[in-house]
Tab-separated table of C-alpha atoms in Angstrom:
chain	number	residue	atom	x	y	z
A	1	MET	CA	-5.962	110.563	159.466
A	2	SER	CA	-9.118	111.702	157.722
A	3	THR	CA	-8.513	115.463	157.880
A	4	SER	CA	-8.318	116.999	154.421
A	5	PRO	CA	-5.436	119.358	153.614
A	6	GLY	CA	-7.808	122.262	153.096
A	7	ALA	CA	-9.429	121.793	156.482
A	8	ALA	CA	-6.063	121.320	158.128
A	9	GLY	CA	-4.828	124.517	156.571
A	10	THR	CA	-7.892	126.373	157.874
A	11	ARG	CA	-7.271	125.183	161.404
A	12	ALA	CA	-3.558	125.885	161.073
A	13	THR	CA	-4.259	129.563	161.582
A	14	SER	CA	-6.184	129.158	164.785
A	15	ALA	CA	-3.173	129.901	166.961
A	16	VAL	CA	-2.744	133.407	165.559
A	17	PRO	CA	-5.151	136.327	165.846
A	18	VAL	CA	-8.156	136.011	163.582
A	19	PRO	CA	-8.241	138.805	161.005
A	20	ALA	CA	-11.061	141.313	161.172
A	21	ARG	CA	-12.045	140.134	157.709
A	22	GLN	CA	-10.273	137.692	155.467
A	23	VAL	CA	-7.323	139.252	153.683
A	24	ALA	CA	-7.666	138.949	149.919
A	25	ALA	CA	-5.315	136.375	148.419
A	26	LEU	CA	-3.860	139.025	146.097
A	27	TRP	CA	-2.547	141.015	149.081
A	28	LEU	CA	-1.042	137.863	150.579
A	29	VAL	CA	0.688	137.091	147.282
A	30	LEU	CA	2.072	140.642	147.123
A	31	LEU	CA	3.208	140.324	150.734
A	32	ALA	CA	5.179	137.112	150.137
A	33	ALA	CA	6.043	136.785	146.441
A	34	PRO	CA	8.581	139.660	146.134
A	35	VAL	CA	10.783	137.731	148.571
A	36	ALA	CA	11.510	135.219	145.801
A	37	ALA	CA	11.991	137.904	143.148
A	38	ALA	CA	14.505	139.702	145.362
A	39	GLY	CA	16.434	136.498	146.034
A	40	ASN	CA	16.527	135.433	142.391
A	41	ALA	CA	17.396	138.909	141.098
A	42	ALA	CA	21.078	138.137	141.688
A	43	VAL	CA	21.117	134.946	139.570
A	44	LEU	CA	22.424	136.607	136.384
A	45	ILE	CA	24.363	139.544	137.848
A	46	LEU	CA	27.000	137.808	139.960
A	47	ASP	CA	29.732	138.841	137.498
A	48	ASP	CA	28.531	142.466	137.620
A	49	LEU	CA	28.458	142.374	141.401
A	50	GLY	CA	31.961	140.932	141.504
A	51	ARG	CA	33.375	143.539	139.119
A	52	SER	CA	31.733	146.412	141.011
A	53	LEU	CA	32.948	145.164	144.385
A	54	GLY	CA	36.362	144.044	143.133
A	55	THR	CA	35.783	140.391	144.061
A	56	PRO	CA	35.297	137.102	142.154
A	57	ALA	CA	31.761	136.039	141.296
A	58	ALA	CA	32.046	133.215	143.859
A	59	THR	CA	32.677	135.798	146.604
A	60	ALA	CA	29.858	138.013	145.366
A	61	SER	CA	27.542	135.003	145.628
A	62	TRP	CA	27.706	135.443	149.414
A	63	LEU	CA	25.116	138.181	148.891
A	64	VAL	CA	22.817	135.406	147.697
A	65	THR	CA	23.783	132.970	150.448
A	66	ALA	CA	23.417	135.603	153.186
A	67	TYR	CA	19.940	136.485	151.933
A	68	ALA	CA	18.804	132.871	151.813
A	69	LEU	CA	20.332	131.983	155.177
A	70	ALA	CA	18.834	135.019	156.949
A	71	LEU	CA	15.486	134.204	155.367
A	72	ALA	CA	15.686	130.653	156.666
A	73	VAL	CA	16.853	131.500	160.195
A	74	ALA	CA	14.381	134.363	160.692
A	75	THR	CA	11.310	132.413	159.545
A	76	PRO	CA	10.759	130.307	162.705
A	77	LEU	CA	11.676	133.342	164.819
A	78	PHE	CA	8.908	135.423	163.261
A	79	ALA	CA	6.528	132.458	163.494
A	80	THR	CA	7.163	132.373	167.237
A	81	LEU	CA	6.630	136.132	167.473
A	82	LEU	CA	3.322	135.674	165.644
A	83	ARG	CA	2.165	133.198	168.254
A	84	ARG	CA	3.303	135.362	171.170
A	85	ARG	CA	2.575	138.923	169.966
A	86	GLY	CA	-0.080	138.678	167.261
A	87	THR	CA	-0.084	139.619	163.603
A	88	ARG	CA	-0.157	143.425	163.541
A	89	PRO	CA	3.018	144.204	165.563
A	90	VAL	CA	4.961	141.497	163.731
A	91	LEU	CA	3.764	142.910	160.404
A	92	TRP	CA	5.176	146.354	161.175
A	93	LEU	CA	8.396	144.940	162.609
A	94	ALA	CA	8.978	142.894	159.451
A	95	ALA	CA	8.207	145.911	157.260
A	96	ALA	CA	10.710	148.004	159.235
A	97	CYS	CA	13.392	145.350	158.655
A	98	VAL	CA	12.716	145.361	154.906
A	99	ALA	CA	12.925	149.161	154.773
A	100	ALA	CA	16.100	149.357	156.879
A	101	GLY	CA	17.887	146.586	154.969
A	102	THR	CA	16.960	148.085	151.606
A	103	ALA	CA	18.223	151.515	152.693
A	104	LEU	CA	21.545	149.987	153.736
A	105	LEU	CA	21.866	148.214	150.396
A	106	ALA	CA	21.203	151.467	148.574
A	107	VAL	CA	24.072	153.407	150.144
A	108	SER	CA	26.744	151.018	151.459
A	109	PRO	CA	30.025	150.849	149.461
A	110	TRP	CA	31.490	147.843	151.334
A	111	LEU	CA	30.691	144.162	151.006
A	112	PRO	CA	30.357	143.479	154.788
A	113	LEU	CA	27.740	146.228	155.134
A	114	LEU	CA	26.009	145.025	151.984
A	115	LEU	CA	25.843	141.539	153.501
A	116	ALA	CA	24.362	143.007	156.692
A	117	GLY	CA	21.766	144.963	154.711
A	118	ARG	CA	20.886	141.890	152.673
A	119	ALA	CA	20.437	139.844	155.854
A	120	VAL	CA	18.240	142.445	157.596
A	121	GLN	CA	16.180	142.830	154.434
A	122	ALA	CA	15.714	139.056	154.181
A	123	ALA	CA	14.727	138.782	157.848
A	124	GLY	CA	11.896	141.219	157.194
A	125	GLY	CA	10.876	139.215	154.146
A	126	ALA	CA	10.759	136.100	156.322
A	127	GLY	CA	8.327	137.805	158.668
A	128	LEU	CA	6.052	138.947	155.862
A	129	THR	CA	6.070	135.456	154.335
A	130	ALA	CA	5.237	133.861	157.689
A	131	ILE	CA	2.287	136.242	158.077
A	132	ALA	CA	1.017	135.500	154.559
A	133	MET	CA	1.149	131.738	155.114
A	134	ASN	CA	-0.551	131.949	158.510
A	135	LEU	CA	-3.361	134.057	157.030
A	136	ALA	CA	-3.801	131.826	153.955
A	137	GLY	CA	-6.180	129.383	155.627
A	138	SER	CA	-6.548	126.773	152.861
A	139	ALA	CA	-4.525	124.710	150.409
A	140	ARG	CA	-6.012	126.676	147.488
A	141	ARG	CA	-4.937	130.054	148.914
A	142	MET	CA	-1.581	128.568	149.925
A	143	GLY	CA	-1.240	127.409	146.335
A	144	ALA	CA	-1.931	130.941	145.107
A	145	ILE	CA	0.874	132.247	147.337
A	146	SER	CA	3.277	129.526	146.179
A	147	ALA	CA	2.391	130.040	142.520
A	148	GLY	CA	2.749	133.819	142.845
A	149	THR	CA	6.089	133.297	144.549
A	150	GLY	CA	7.186	131.041	141.711
A	151	ILE	CA	6.072	133.482	139.020
A	152	LEU	CA	7.786	136.492	140.590
A	153	GLY	CA	10.774	134.295	141.299
A	154	ALA	CA	10.794	133.454	137.597
A	155	VAL	CA	10.771	137.113	136.617
A	156	GLY	CA	13.455	137.907	139.202
A	157	PRO	CA	16.594	136.923	137.222
A	158	LEU	CA	15.619	138.863	134.090
A	159	LEU	CA	14.341	141.814	136.110
A	160	GLY	CA	17.577	141.868	138.083
A	161	GLU	CA	19.633	141.845	134.897
A	162	ARG	CA	17.530	144.628	133.293
A	163	LEU	CA	17.687	146.811	136.413
A	164	THR	CA	21.431	146.290	136.649
A	165	GLU	CA	21.914	147.304	133.034
A	166	THR	CA	19.593	150.330	133.080
A	167	VAL	CA	19.916	151.558	136.684
A	168	SER	CA	22.376	149.657	138.898
A	169	TRP	CA	22.796	146.388	140.740
A	170	ARG	CA	21.650	148.210	143.892
A	171	ALA	CA	18.216	148.627	142.326
A	172	ALA	CA	18.164	144.906	141.541
A	173	LEU	CA	18.969	144.010	145.149
A	174	SER	CA	16.260	146.398	146.394
A	175	LEU	CA	13.352	144.593	144.726
A	176	LEU	CA	12.036	143.354	148.060
A	177	ALA	CA	10.797	146.875	148.856
A	178	VAL	CA	7.837	146.177	146.549
A	179	THR	CA	6.311	144.024	149.282
A	180	LEU	CA	5.829	147.125	151.429
A	181	LEU	CA	2.926	148.100	149.160
A	182	ALA	CA	0.838	145.296	150.697
A	183	VAL	CA	1.608	146.091	154.334
A	184	PRO	CA	-1.035	148.824	154.906
A	185	ALA	CA	-3.811	146.739	153.312
A	186	VAL	CA	-2.959	143.663	155.388
A	187	GLY	CA	-2.619	145.783	158.534
A	188	ARG	CA	-6.076	147.313	158.052
A	189	ARG	CA	-7.645	143.875	157.688
A	190	THR	CA	-5.956	142.417	160.758
A	191	ALA	CA	-7.694	142.902	164.083
A	192	PRO	CA	-5.453	143.946	166.982
A	193	ALA	CA	-5.360	141.374	169.748
A	194	PRO	CA	-3.572	141.020	173.079
A	195	PRO	CA	-0.732	138.513	173.084
A	196	PRO	CA	-1.843	135.033	174.118
A	197	PRO	CA	-0.736	133.802	177.526
A	198	GLY	CA	2.407	131.725	177.455
A	199	ASP	CA	5.792	131.076	179.015
A	200	ARG	CA	8.923	133.079	178.382
A	201	PHE	CA	10.624	133.143	175.020
A	202	ASP	CA	12.971	130.194	174.439
A	203	ALA	CA	16.073	132.197	173.508
A	204	ARG	CA	18.433	129.250	173.865
A	205	GLY	CA	16.375	127.089	171.531
A	206	ALA	CA	16.277	129.906	168.971
A	207	LEU	CA	20.052	130.383	169.139
A	208	LEU	CA	20.809	126.674	168.798
A	209	LEU	CA	18.446	126.309	165.836
A	210	ALA	CA	20.073	129.324	164.159
A	211	LEU	CA	23.540	127.806	164.664
A	212	LEU	CA	22.351	124.457	163.299
A	213	SER	CA	20.788	126.133	160.250
A	214	GLY	CA	23.903	128.199	159.597
A	215	GLY	CA	26.142	125.162	159.839
A	216	LEU	CA	24.006	123.175	157.403
A	217	ALA	CA	23.837	126.083	154.929
A	218	LEU	CA	27.628	126.451	154.890
A	219	LEU	CA	28.369	122.740	154.385
A	220	PRO	CA	29.064	123.036	150.614
A	221	SER	CA	31.527	125.913	150.968
A	222	ARG	CA	33.135	125.235	154.384
A	223	PRO	CA	32.572	121.509	155.003
A	224	LEU	CA	34.668	120.791	158.105
A	225	PRO	CA	33.932	123.851	160.286
A	226	ALA	CA	30.299	123.861	159.174
A	227	LEU	CA	29.913	120.181	160.038
A	228	ALA	CA	31.464	120.751	163.454
A	229	VAL	CA	29.131	123.669	164.221
A	230	ALA	CA	26.081	121.758	162.974
A	231	ALA	CA	26.947	118.622	164.964
A	232	VAL	CA	27.514	120.489	168.240
A	233	ALA	CA	24.389	122.621	167.750
A	234	ALA	CA	22.287	119.538	166.927
A	235	ALA	CA	23.471	117.669	170.050
A	236	LEU	CA	22.794	120.666	172.293
A	237	LEU	CA	19.423	121.285	170.667
A	238	VAL	CA	18.294	117.684	171.187
A	239	SER	CA	19.210	117.939	174.861
A	240	HIS	CA	17.454	121.284	175.151
A	241	ILE	CA	14.238	119.982	173.531
A	242	ARG	CA	14.113	117.171	176.091
A	243	ARG	CA	14.233	119.741	178.882
A	244	ARG	CA	11.811	122.121	177.211
A	245	PRO	CA	9.486	120.143	174.887
A	246	ASP	CA	7.135	123.108	174.308
A	247	GLY	CA	9.869	125.604	173.502
A	248	TYR	CA	11.127	127.151	170.273
A	249	VAL	CA	11.298	123.719	168.591
A	250	PRO	CA	8.218	121.763	169.750
A	251	ALA	CA	8.936	118.134	170.544
A	252	ALA	CA	5.459	117.204	169.248
A	253	ALA	CA	6.509	118.260	165.752
A	254	LEU	CA	9.712	116.216	165.790
A	255	ARG	CA	7.854	113.134	167.046
A	256	SER	CA	5.366	113.302	164.171
A	257	GLY	CA	6.253	111.147	161.167
A	258	ARG	CA	4.013	113.266	158.932
A	259	PHE	CA	5.813	116.430	160.000
A	260	ARG	CA	9.275	114.910	159.475
A	261	GLY	CA	8.287	113.572	156.061
A	262	SER	CA	6.898	116.900	154.865
A	263	VAL	CA	9.996	118.756	156.071
A	264	LEU	CA	12.361	116.307	154.366
A	265	ILE	CA	10.482	116.622	151.066
A	266	ALA	CA	10.536	120.414	151.268
A	267	LEU	CA	14.262	120.543	152.026
A	268	THR	CA	15.197	118.097	149.266
A	269	LEU	CA	13.080	119.604	146.494
A	270	SER	CA	13.900	123.189	147.445
A	271	GLY	CA	17.635	122.465	147.517
A	272	SER	CA	17.446	120.801	144.108
A	273	TYR	CA	15.446	123.677	142.620
A	274	PHE	CA	17.721	126.447	143.870
A	275	THR	CA	20.818	124.539	142.769
A	276	LEU	CA	19.435	124.259	139.236
A	277	LEU	CA	18.267	127.875	139.269
A	278	PHE	CA	21.827	129.130	139.722
A	279	ALA	CA	23.682	126.330	137.911
A	280	VAL	CA	21.674	126.036	134.676
A	281	PRO	CA	22.497	129.556	133.336
A	282	GLN	CA	26.218	128.824	133.709
A	283	LEU	CA	25.813	125.344	132.244
A	284	LEU	CA	24.029	126.793	129.205
A	285	ALA	CA	26.755	129.391	128.780
A	286	ASP	CA	29.399	126.632	128.858
A	287	ARG	CA	27.569	124.034	126.780
A	288	ALA	CA	25.555	126.085	124.296
A	289	GLU	CA	27.257	129.511	124.527
A	290	ARG	CA	23.914	131.217	125.052
A	291	PRO	CA	23.809	134.964	125.905
A	292	ALA	CA	22.583	135.933	129.376
A	293	THR	CA	19.397	137.591	128.095
A	294	SER	CA	18.412	134.523	126.090
A	295	VAL	CA	19.005	132.287	129.094
A	296	ALA	CA	16.991	134.614	131.339
A	297	LEU	CA	14.018	134.616	128.962
A	298	GLY	CA	14.063	130.841	128.604
A	299	GLN	CA	14.401	130.300	132.336
A	300	MET	CA	11.607	132.763	133.048
A	301	ALA	CA	9.239	130.990	130.651
A	302	ALA	CA	10.069	127.610	132.201
A	303	MET	CA	9.582	128.886	135.756
A	304	ILE	CA	6.289	130.608	134.997
A	305	THR	CA	5.022	127.394	133.415
A	306	GLY	CA	6.066	125.396	136.489
A	307	SER	CA	4.416	127.930	138.805
A	308	LEU	CA	1.131	127.810	136.897
A	309	LEU	CA	1.212	124.025	137.162
A	310	THR	CA	1.607	124.484	140.910
A	311	LEU	CA	-1.545	126.589	141.036
A	312	GLY	CA	-3.538	123.788	139.389
A	313	PHE	CA	-1.907	120.995	141.384
A	314	ALA	CA	-2.555	122.737	144.716
A	315	ALA	CA	-6.225	123.107	143.782
A	316	VAL	CA	-6.663	119.364	143.154
A	317	SER	CA	-4.292	118.044	145.833
A	318	ALA	CA	-7.058	117.903	148.466
A	319	ARG	CA	-8.774	115.224	146.370
A	320	LEU	CA	-5.643	113.070	146.084
A	321	ARG	CA	-4.199	110.653	148.597
A	322	PRO	CA	-1.257	112.158	150.545
A	323	ARG	CA	1.012	109.370	149.308
A	324	THR	CA	0.055	110.109	145.690
A	325	VAL	CA	0.893	113.794	146.176
A	326	ARG	CA	4.319	112.935	147.550
A	327	VAL	CA	5.068	110.464	144.761
A	328	VAL	CA	4.234	113.097	142.130
A	329	LEU	CA	6.446	115.683	143.827
A	330	LEU	CA	9.426	113.380	144.287
A	331	ALA	CA	9.161	111.997	140.748
A	332	ALA	CA	9.110	115.521	139.287
A	333	GLY	CA	12.111	116.588	141.371
A	334	THR	CA	14.128	113.498	140.463
A	335	LEU	CA	13.388	113.869	136.754
A	336	ALA	CA	14.375	117.555	136.861
A	337	ALA	CA	17.744	116.861	138.471
A	338	ALA	CA	18.527	113.994	136.082
A	339	ALA	CA	17.558	116.012	133.006
A	340	ALA	CA	19.719	118.986	133.994
A	341	ALA	CA	22.723	116.802	134.774
A	342	LEU	CA	22.613	114.528	131.726
A	343	ALA	CA	21.027	116.512	128.879
A	344	HIS	CA	22.848	118.697	126.362
A	345	GLY	CA	21.613	121.696	124.416
A	346	ALA	CA	19.350	124.352	125.899
A	347	VAL	CA	15.751	123.101	125.813
A	348	VAL	CA	15.970	120.170	128.210
A	349	PRO	CA	17.935	121.973	130.979
A	350	LEU	CA	15.433	124.840	130.864
A	351	ALA	CA	12.548	122.368	131.012
A	352	ALA	CA	14.294	120.815	134.027
A	353	VAL	CA	14.176	124.190	135.791
A	354	GLY	CA	10.432	124.413	135.117
A	355	LEU	CA	9.901	120.916	136.475
A	356	ALA	CA	12.041	121.720	139.516
A	357	VAL	CA	10.076	124.876	140.334
A	358	PHE	CA	6.825	122.908	140.032
A	359	ALA	CA	8.125	120.243	142.441
A	360	ALA	CA	9.469	122.748	144.982
A	361	THR	CA	6.585	125.223	145.029
A	362	SER	CA	3.980	122.448	144.993
A	363	ALA	CA	5.747	120.886	147.972
A	364	ASN	CA	5.630	124.251	149.710
A	365	ALA	CA	1.891	124.588	149.051
A	366	THR	CA	0.821	121.055	149.939
A	367	GLN	CA	3.303	119.826	152.531
A	368	SER	CA	3.111	122.993	154.643
A	369	VAL	CA	-0.538	122.124	155.272
A	370	VAL	CA	0.461	118.583	156.267
A	371	ALA	CA	3.129	119.926	158.627
A	372	ALA	CA	0.685	122.365	160.250
A	373	SER	CA	-1.937	119.674	160.842
A	374	ALA	CA	0.561	117.311	162.492
A	375	VAL	CA	0.838	119.274	165.768
A	376	PRO	CA	-1.565	120.701	168.388
A	377	ASP	CA	-3.338	123.950	167.541
A	378	ARG	CA	-1.192	126.293	169.637
A	379	GLN	CA	2.015	124.972	168.052
A	380	ARG	CA	0.890	125.247	164.438
A	381	PRO	CA	2.495	128.631	163.747
A	382	ALA	CA	5.767	127.181	165.064
A	383	ALA	CA	5.326	124.111	162.859
A	384	ILE	CA	4.754	126.289	159.790
A	385	GLY	CA	7.840	128.284	160.719
A	386	LEU	CA	9.982	125.151	161.025
A	387	PHE	CA	8.626	123.826	157.739
A	388	GLN	CA	9.494	127.101	156.034
A	389	LEU	CA	12.939	126.942	157.616
A	390	ALA	CA	13.517	123.618	155.873
A	391	TYR	CA	12.242	124.965	152.541
A	392	LEU	CA	14.347	128.109	152.783
A	393	LEU	CA	17.377	126.183	153.992
A	394	GLY	CA	17.229	124.513	150.596
A	395	GLY	CA	17.332	128.034	149.173
A	396	ALA	CA	20.529	128.687	151.118
A	397	LEU	CA	22.124	125.365	150.166
A	398	GLY	CA	21.261	125.670	146.476
A	399	PRO	CA	23.395	128.724	145.569
A	400	ALA	CA	26.271	127.345	147.668
A	401	LEU	CA	26.098	124.003	145.853
A	402	ALA	CA	25.881	125.752	142.484
A	403	THR	CA	28.927	127.853	143.370
A	404	THR	CA	30.860	124.758	144.405
A	405	LEU	CA	29.885	122.703	141.351
A	406	VAL	CA	29.726	125.277	138.553
A	407	LEU	CA	30.844	128.811	139.390
A	408	ARG	CA	34.352	128.099	140.684
């Protein structure tokens, strides 16, 4: 197909209300990037969380898994709400979720309530990210969002550790509230619009997709029950899509080879990146006996470098063949995983994290445009939501895999 990624990305927003004037990329970055910082803030404080809550670090890591899983499940839901209700009401709903979840995290003394607050907070972050990506409009602006997400994600572990040491771990887990600063500016630049005509909300499709996502995310920690849930949900979802091809999961997206390929790349590279993000600090502590602050600084430098490479790669990707883009991404991800698994010392594993963040965030910037252009106009917000689900599902699988392989 001759459509360039930039043009495809521009048309990908046609199914949502057109903003009154284009939202500046900086506001979109501020709207989406703190989601990564908030998720990564727990990377180096799992021991502190465990001691404070009276649980092992592996149990405390559920605060990370719950955040990532809620982020993944809520993303296609908010994408559907965008298509049905428009940008402005979804923006305020997502902001309310962030505020409510953060407030619960600030006061709750019990792990179950903390998990609930983390999940509500992440759901709001999913909505704000979906809005930012739908308003991006081009591969270059999508690259700016992905690079900003990578950079703030890089700062997240060290910032979380510093906040925990100087204030408390509650402050570290409340970082997502920073995104609320962008909400008024984006709201002012978004024209109100009546909801587009359409059929009723596909609640059954949404529930089945959520069950499938949850089952896949829990595979590393609870293999048998998670596999059973995922298998049953997948079978029911396939049957449901046949009966309702234009529902929550559009059949046109699943029939598209380009869409399936982009989703598979996003899931694979994201899962690899988030596994290394949580595993490498522990590996360095075991292999090289490095202090947490030293590891955080090294990891931050590597991740910022990888994110800046993403910014450049996204800018030139429109001039490359789609196959070339995918080969570069997969080669970088494979090299990162091999280097982290086989190398000793500190430099190479940290470089592997930088390479992994480049592969994952570049896939997010470039393949999301491919996924959006693979379906009819009215289904493009849903396609972006499903693509982001795959990317964020990797974020849920990564900490669970790291816990299984390293933290136990």
